[in-house]
């Protein structure tokens, strides 16, 4: 099922004879190898040779090597260099720190640093809440991981997780103007992770937990929410659930079904699946059937995992047993957050009419989308090369923008439901169809809409505050002036 894509894009610099057919020979060879050319540039021209840079997309690292070998085999062609464009993007890291203030002379230093900074430190010491207005805390998020469940790569550790966390930080900045920083912890001990996050929390206005394996992630999140006075958000759980729920709302609009009449199968009950189930329950579907590696989750299985026991107790009202194939029979919706190739076209054919299939395992989904489309009305994946990409970037930047702007101390289900509805509402009635149930991740309307919805929900949940700012030590009326 893999297709050439920009994740495996290479630029090959080759020398070739200066013949009239040289360009055609090179491009034809890449085409025969299954590569997709995206750029062809002549960088040198000599009497006896030309030098060209050919950029093309491949299916995998091995396929990129095959493309290079085929070029090298052409008569008179020599490959000088091959550059992997993905690795080039990561050279030196993807994020940096910039000063927001001028530091051009002694006056600047006197205000930004000593002696003037001491006045600001004193103000915060007298009223710690002022840190949200006078420091980076008001617009900063820690992206925390232990590297135990990174993408589909598994337990690869803190150093290897850094490119993902850097990418997350870059997305925060790009889509919501939030300053985020990777915090990759060299421990997978629950107590040490909790304590480490407690110790760094004063710097941040929110904590984004990322790629921490289940079931440890559930306890870490729950206990940090109890201990900290800033929002703690596990993106693998709640970010996924928010986007899935928004996409499902629109999918049901297309097929004209009410969620209260729908049987929903959730395949995979780790971090993402568990959060999806919990948020779905707020919408009261007819039934939810959870499926894991051992089949349908039910109260008679004798599971020792507390998360599975809770899911068994609140789902599968008919007490179904069996395999995934048994679960999807006469279901209206399939949501997969599990592993590749678990569902067949024959399974989808047993679902109710106008079936909805969200096959979100990444990079390879639970079923080939083309197979699913034989019987399902709506198909979504986590991939960018198919319609209806369900991606967490639709949620987390706007969610944290809203939380930070509201000076929120926690995140609630109401805030997550507000974010989900905001994502769905970006796709208006004129654009909504079976191939467009969620907005593009590059739709500039998404993050502001989500931020506004979350901020309103967060402010509505706050107790009434006095206009005195709770005794802020800031001079004049700066407590108001410095607010968002």
XYZ file of C-alpha atoms in Angstrom:
484
model
C 0.000 0.000 0.000
C 2.919 2.488 0.420
C 3.015 5.276 -2.150
C 5.870 7.686 -2.861
C 5.676 10.649 -0.504
C 7.681 13.610 0.803
C 8.693 11.686 3.932
C 11.136 9.788 1.720
C 12.169 12.621 -0.580
C 15.730 12.608 -1.905
C 17.791 14.925 -4.068
C 20.301 13.116 -6.276
C 23.133 15.046 -7.900
C 24.251 13.226 -11.042
C 26.671 13.736 -13.889
C 25.317 12.721 -17.295
C 26.422 12.964 -20.940
C 25.392 16.249 -22.614
C 23.141 14.496 -25.101
C 19.685 15.628 -26.189
C 18.176 12.549 -24.555
C 19.956 12.847 -21.192
C 17.087 14.473 -19.318
C 14.568 12.013 -20.723
C 16.786 9.036 -19.887
C 17.144 10.154 -16.268
C 13.464 10.907 -15.700
C 12.350 7.717 -17.441
C 14.652 5.625 -15.257
C 13.197 7.129 -12.088
C 9.685 6.573 -13.389
C 10.422 2.898 -14.115
C 11.727 2.551 -10.566
C 8.462 3.906 -9.165
C 9.802 7.255 -7.999
C 7.888 10.527 -8.422
C 9.979 13.461 -9.642
C 9.191 16.815 -8.016
C 12.104 18.899 -9.353
C 14.752 18.704 -12.076
C 17.471 21.374 -12.071
C 20.577 21.738 -14.226
C 23.310 23.061 -11.897
C 26.335 22.810 -14.244
C 26.817 22.538 -17.991
C 30.108 21.584 -19.660
C 31.169 20.474 -23.094
C 31.538 16.862 -21.967
C 28.871 16.585 -19.264
C 25.940 18.158 -17.456
C 25.320 18.070 -13.717
C 21.702 17.932 -12.549
C 19.870 17.777 -9.245
C 16.854 15.477 -9.391
C 14.431 15.596 -6.472
C 11.973 12.744 -6.187
C 9.674 11.057 -3.694
C 10.186 7.384 -2.855
C 8.164 4.786 -0.968
C 10.761 3.961 1.693
C 14.446 4.292 2.513
C 15.154 1.042 0.661
C 13.192 2.270 -2.345
C 15.214 5.499 -2.366
C 18.342 3.348 -2.543
C 16.888 1.417 -5.474
C 16.155 4.648 -7.350
C 19.759 5.748 -6.858
C 21.117 2.405 -8.058
C 19.016 2.554 -11.236
C 20.390 6.002 -12.052
C 23.937 4.829 -11.413
C 23.409 1.954 -13.841
C 22.636 4.246 -16.792
C 25.458 4.497 -19.378
C 27.730 7.461 -18.725
C 25.874 8.511 -15.556
C 27.641 9.005 -12.226
C 25.847 9.727 -8.969
C 27.834 12.339 -7.076
C 25.723 12.702 -3.972
C 22.369 11.711 -2.488
C 20.694 13.987 0.072
C 17.810 12.782 2.211
C 15.614 15.867 2.420
C 13.916 14.722 5.629
C 17.250 14.469 7.461
C 18.270 17.858 6.085
C 15.197 19.437 7.716
C 16.330 18.088 11.095
C 19.999 19.130 10.931
C 20.715 21.206 14.034
C 17.143 20.784 15.301
C 13.935 22.483 14.193
C 13.383 25.100 16.898
C 15.331 27.907 18.567
C 14.950 30.617 21.210
C 14.669 34.290 20.207
C 14.595 37.371 22.403
C 11.334 39.341 22.315
C 12.990 42.538 23.521
C 15.776 44.738 22.199
C 19.169 44.442 23.893
C 21.074 47.131 22.051
C 22.456 49.353 24.816
C 22.936 49.834 28.554
C 19.408 51.164 29.039
C 17.974 48.011 27.486
C 20.103 45.841 29.763
C 19.103 47.867 32.816
C 15.435 47.116 32.208
C 15.635 43.580 30.830
C 18.328 42.467 33.259
C 20.045 44.029 36.239
C 19.165 46.237 38.065
C 15.609 46.663 36.773
C 14.762 42.979 36.681
C 14.974 42.827 40.483
C 11.789 44.919 40.763
C 9.921 42.387 38.624
C 11.274 39.460 40.656
C 10.075 41.158 43.837
C 6.617 41.695 42.372
C 6.316 37.999 41.538
C 7.633 36.966 44.950
C 4.912 39.081 46.578
C 2.201 37.711 44.274
C 3.140 34.496 42.381
C 0.107 34.855 40.072
C 1.919 37.748 38.428
C 4.304 35.202 36.854
C 1.556 34.498 34.325
C 1.755 38.116 33.158
C 5.424 38.995 33.607
C 7.232 35.889 32.352
C 7.213 33.403 29.526
C 4.894 31.281 31.664
C 1.861 33.030 30.171
C 2.657 31.576 26.731
C 4.766 28.477 27.382
C 4.039 24.753 27.246
C 6.294 21.825 28.153
C 6.113 18.890 25.731
C 6.963 16.035 28.100
C 7.834 12.472 27.125
C 9.768 9.475 28.354
C 10.160 8.112 24.821
C 8.263 4.922 25.618
C 5.597 5.020 22.880
C 6.856 7.232 20.074
C 4.713 7.232 16.935
C 4.659 3.647 15.687
C 8.273 3.129 16.745
C 7.646 1.958 20.308
C 10.025 2.415 23.227
C 12.957 4.243 21.636
C 13.990 6.410 24.604
C 14.391 10.144 25.271
C 17.121 11.058 22.774
C 15.429 9.330 19.845
C 12.106 10.968 20.754
C 13.518 14.492 20.454
C 12.800 15.002 16.712
C 9.128 14.280 17.349
C 8.951 16.614 20.347
C 10.767 19.345 18.430
C 8.242 18.917 15.653
C 5.425 19.226 18.157
C 6.944 22.437 19.496
C 7.256 23.821 15.960
C 3.577 23.069 15.316
C 2.559 24.849 18.525
C 4.379 27.959 17.321
C 3.247 27.742 13.696
C -0.461 27.278 14.313
C -1.092 29.053 17.611
C 1.908 31.219 18.485
C 2.578 29.116 21.593
C 6.157 28.734 22.844
C 6.680 25.022 23.486
C 9.820 23.152 24.465
C 10.762 19.446 24.397
C 11.278 17.922 27.827
C 12.524 14.386 27.163
C 13.023 12.631 30.470
C 15.632 9.915 30.947
C 13.381 7.772 33.105
C 10.353 5.553 32.650
C 9.565 5.348 36.334
C 6.103 6.753 37.057
C 7.108 8.446 40.311
C 10.202 10.050 38.811
C 8.251 11.396 35.830
C 5.595 12.899 38.072
C 8.179 14.481 40.330
C 10.231 15.828 37.405
C 7.190 17.530 35.888
C 6.255 18.961 39.283
C 9.710 20.482 39.589
C 9.689 22.187 36.172
C 6.041 23.288 36.265
C 6.669 26.854 37.558
C 8.093 27.840 34.160
C 5.075 26.714 32.133
C 1.433 27.645 31.664
C 0.561 24.106 30.577
C 1.906 20.570 30.291
C 1.493 18.512 27.118
C 2.260 14.844 27.818
C 3.349 13.010 24.703
C 4.176 9.448 23.658
C 4.117 7.892 27.136
C 3.052 4.249 27.046
C -0.231 3.003 28.496
C -1.248 2.199 31.141
C 1.456 4.286 32.879
C 0.285 7.413 31.058
C -3.151 7.272 32.738
C -1.736 7.451 36.263
C 0.840 10.098 35.348
C -1.786 12.369 33.845
C -4.322 11.867 36.643
C -1.848 12.559 39.428
C -0.294 15.574 37.712
C -3.759 17.043 37.284
C -4.251 16.713 41.031
C -0.875 18.210 41.930
C -0.470 21.108 39.484
C -2.356 24.380 39.116
C -1.858 24.431 35.329
C -3.612 22.342 32.659
C -2.214 18.860 31.985
C -3.151 17.453 28.590
C -2.107 14.067 27.200
C -2.258 14.626 23.466
C -2.219 10.945 22.515
C -5.408 10.594 24.539
C -7.305 13.840 24.439
C -6.006 15.393 21.238
C -6.959 12.289 19.298
C -10.346 12.053 21.001
C -11.179 15.694 20.258
C -10.459 15.397 16.541
C -12.147 11.994 16.203
C -15.301 13.290 17.852
C -15.379 16.371 15.620
C -14.880 14.256 12.502
C -17.543 11.784 13.607
C -20.052 14.567 14.198
C -19.624 15.709 10.602
C -19.565 12.164 9.205
C -22.902 11.457 10.871
C -24.281 14.641 9.336
C -23.304 13.384 5.888
C -24.964 9.967 6.326
C -27.879 11.522 8.231
C -27.604 9.359 11.322
C -28.006 10.351 14.969
C -25.273 9.185 17.308
C -27.897 7.967 19.765
C -28.886 5.341 17.187
C -25.325 4.213 16.380
C -23.308 1.221 17.508
C -19.646 2.262 17.523
C -16.688 -0.136 17.528
C -13.393 1.187 18.911
C -10.427 -1.035 18.035
C -7.505 -0.379 20.352
C -7.959 0.534 24.010
C -4.641 2.111 24.819
C -4.257 5.832 25.461
C -6.099 7.043 22.357
C -8.842 4.411 22.322
C -9.655 4.845 25.995
C -9.942 8.621 25.663
C -12.092 8.317 22.540
C -14.459 5.983 24.376
C -14.702 8.301 27.368
C -15.440 11.383 25.258
C -17.869 9.461 23.034
C -19.828 8.449 26.118
C -20.603 12.127 26.718
C -22.574 12.000 23.432
C -24.554 8.908 24.494
C -24.303 6.582 21.463
C -26.548 3.503 21.360
C -23.564 1.352 22.307
C -19.785 1.254 22.205
C -17.913 -2.002 21.724
C -14.213 -1.941 22.583
C -11.819 -4.443 21.003
C -8.204 -5.135 21.888
C -5.655 -7.799 21.015
C -7.689 -10.345 22.982
C -10.967 -9.578 21.233
C -14.118 -7.833 22.431
C -13.790 -6.277 25.885
C -16.503 -7.538 28.242
C -16.963 -7.992 31.963
C -16.477 -11.760 31.803
C -12.899 -11.646 30.547
C -11.384 -11.222 33.975
C -9.032 -8.401 32.951
C -6.705 -7.234 35.703
C -5.949 -3.874 34.095
C -8.015 -1.174 35.804
C -8.534 0.754 32.559
C -9.913 -2.342 30.797
C -12.180 -3.133 33.738
C -13.623 0.374 33.637
C -14.200 0.137 29.887
C -15.851 -3.279 30.236
C -18.179 -1.939 32.922
C -19.376 1.033 30.844
C -19.557 -0.379 27.292
C -20.891 -3.407 25.392
C -24.375 -3.337 26.872
C -25.347 -6.558 25.067
C -22.382 -8.465 26.478
C -20.968 -9.405 23.079
C -17.929 -11.667 22.874
C -15.651 -12.736 20.048
C -13.282 -11.151 17.563
C -13.114 -7.834 15.747
C -15.118 -9.382 12.910
C -17.868 -10.219 15.405
C -17.751 -6.706 16.832
C -18.218 -4.839 13.532
C -21.162 -6.908 12.346
C -24.171 -4.530 12.158
C -22.092 -1.656 13.546
C -22.494 1.857 12.183
C -19.023 3.196 12.951
C -15.536 1.664 13.157
C -12.783 3.684 14.852
C -9.346 2.082 14.730
C -6.404 3.292 16.793
C -4.554 0.005 16.867
C -2.433 -1.763 14.223
C -2.259 -2.319 10.453
C -4.399 -4.713 8.454
C -6.801 -5.913 11.143
C -10.003 -5.248 9.205
C -11.028 -6.675 5.828
C -13.403 -5.454 3.149
C -15.584 -8.465 3.977
C -15.797 -7.219 7.576
C -16.884 -3.762 6.427
C -19.531 -5.372 4.236
C -21.211 -6.755 7.377
C -21.623 -3.267 8.877
C -24.877 -1.339 8.598
C -25.611 0.721 5.498
C -23.783 4.056 5.162
C -20.981 2.719 7.338
C -18.280 5.044 8.666
C -14.699 3.734 8.899
C -11.977 5.693 10.692
C -8.803 3.591 10.201
C -6.285 5.705 12.081
C -3.305 3.425 12.722
C -0.238 5.227 11.370
C 1.482 4.968 8.977
C -0.429 1.867 7.837
C -4.135 1.806 8.765
C -6.288 -1.079 9.951
C -7.619 -1.469 6.400
C -6.524 -0.184 3.023
C -8.739 2.883 2.447
C -9.498 1.755 -1.099
C -10.782 -1.573 0.215
C -12.860 0.127 2.882
C -14.436 2.405 0.286
C -15.936 -0.628 -1.452
C -18.548 -0.857 1.301
C -18.228 2.206 3.581
C -19.740 5.590 2.731
C -17.115 7.561 4.639
C -13.486 6.559 5.184
C -10.902 8.528 7.162
C -7.268 7.821 8.023
C -4.398 9.494 9.825
C -2.476 9.860 6.568
C -1.972 13.035 4.567
C -2.195 11.270 1.189
C -5.881 10.315 1.536
C -9.005 12.427 2.075
C -10.274 13.038 5.623
C -6.984 13.130 7.506
C -7.669 12.969 11.236
C -4.639 14.615 12.775
C -4.055 15.906 16.303
C -2.617 19.152 14.971
C -6.220 20.209 14.403
C -6.649 20.220 18.183
C -3.653 20.772 20.423
C -2.379 24.195 19.235
C -5.783 25.832 19.557
C -6.594 23.989 22.779
C -3.494 25.339 24.516
C -3.908 28.801 22.993
C -7.359 28.946 24.580
C -6.167 27.554 27.911
C -3.273 30.003 28.121
C -5.407 32.979 27.116
C -7.937 32.089 29.820
C -5.179 31.589 32.420
C -6.808 28.206 33.003
C -5.704 25.960 35.845
C -7.135 22.757 34.377
C -8.740 21.248 31.303
C -12.184 19.673 31.528
C -14.391 17.487 29.350
C -16.533 20.539 28.562
C -13.495 22.337 27.175
C -12.557 19.308 25.054
C -16.110 18.998 23.726
C -16.042 22.703 22.871
C -12.813 22.165 20.938
C -14.318 19.189 19.114
C -17.391 21.158 18.090
C -15.243 24.059 16.918
C -13.231 21.773 14.611
C -16.433 20.329 13.169
C -17.988 23.758 12.660
C -15.069 24.982 10.537
C -16.416 22.701 7.790
C -19.571 24.538 6.817
C -22.579 22.972 5.110
C -21.489 24.035 1.633
C -18.174 22.167 1.845
C -19.249 19.154 3.881
C -19.271 15.868 1.970
C -18.076 12.274 2.291
C -14.529 13.240 1.291
C -14.342 16.382 3.428
C -15.494 15.889 7.013
C -12.597 17.670 8.736
C -10.736 20.839 7.756
C -7.191 20.787 6.446
C -4.454 21.032 9.056
C -3.361 24.172 7.187
C -6.767 25.841 7.409
C -5.971 29.095 9.205
C -9.459 29.214 10.705
C -9.030 26.071 12.818
C -6.682 27.094 15.645
C -8.397 30.451 16.335
C -11.822 28.773 16.359
C -10.641 26.074 18.754
C -8.846 28.623 20.952
C -11.912 30.827 21.192
C -14.175 27.900 22.064
C -11.798 26.575 24.722
C -11.224 30.022 26.212
C -14.972 30.636 26.529
C -15.496 27.231 28.144
C -12.569 27.804 30.514
C -13.764 31.267 31.564
C -17.294 29.952 32.071
C -15.899 27.326 34.456
C -13.963 29.858 36.543
C -15.373 31.255 39.768
C -16.163 34.955 39.664
C -13.050 37.086 40.107
C -12.801 40.555 41.566
C -11.483 43.393 39.466
C -8.709 43.966 41.985
C -6.732 41.111 40.469
C -6.512 39.357 43.804
C -4.044 41.854 45.223
C -1.595 41.935 42.317
C 1.624 43.713 43.213
C 1.988 45.252 39.770
C 2.211 49.074 39.710
C -0.545 51.324 38.316
C -3.091 49.435 36.245
C -0.561 47.094 34.664
C -2.386 44.013 35.913
C -5.052 44.831 33.318
C -2.728 46.196 30.651
C -0.605 43.063 30.522
C -3.486 40.647 30.119
C -4.193 38.919 26.820
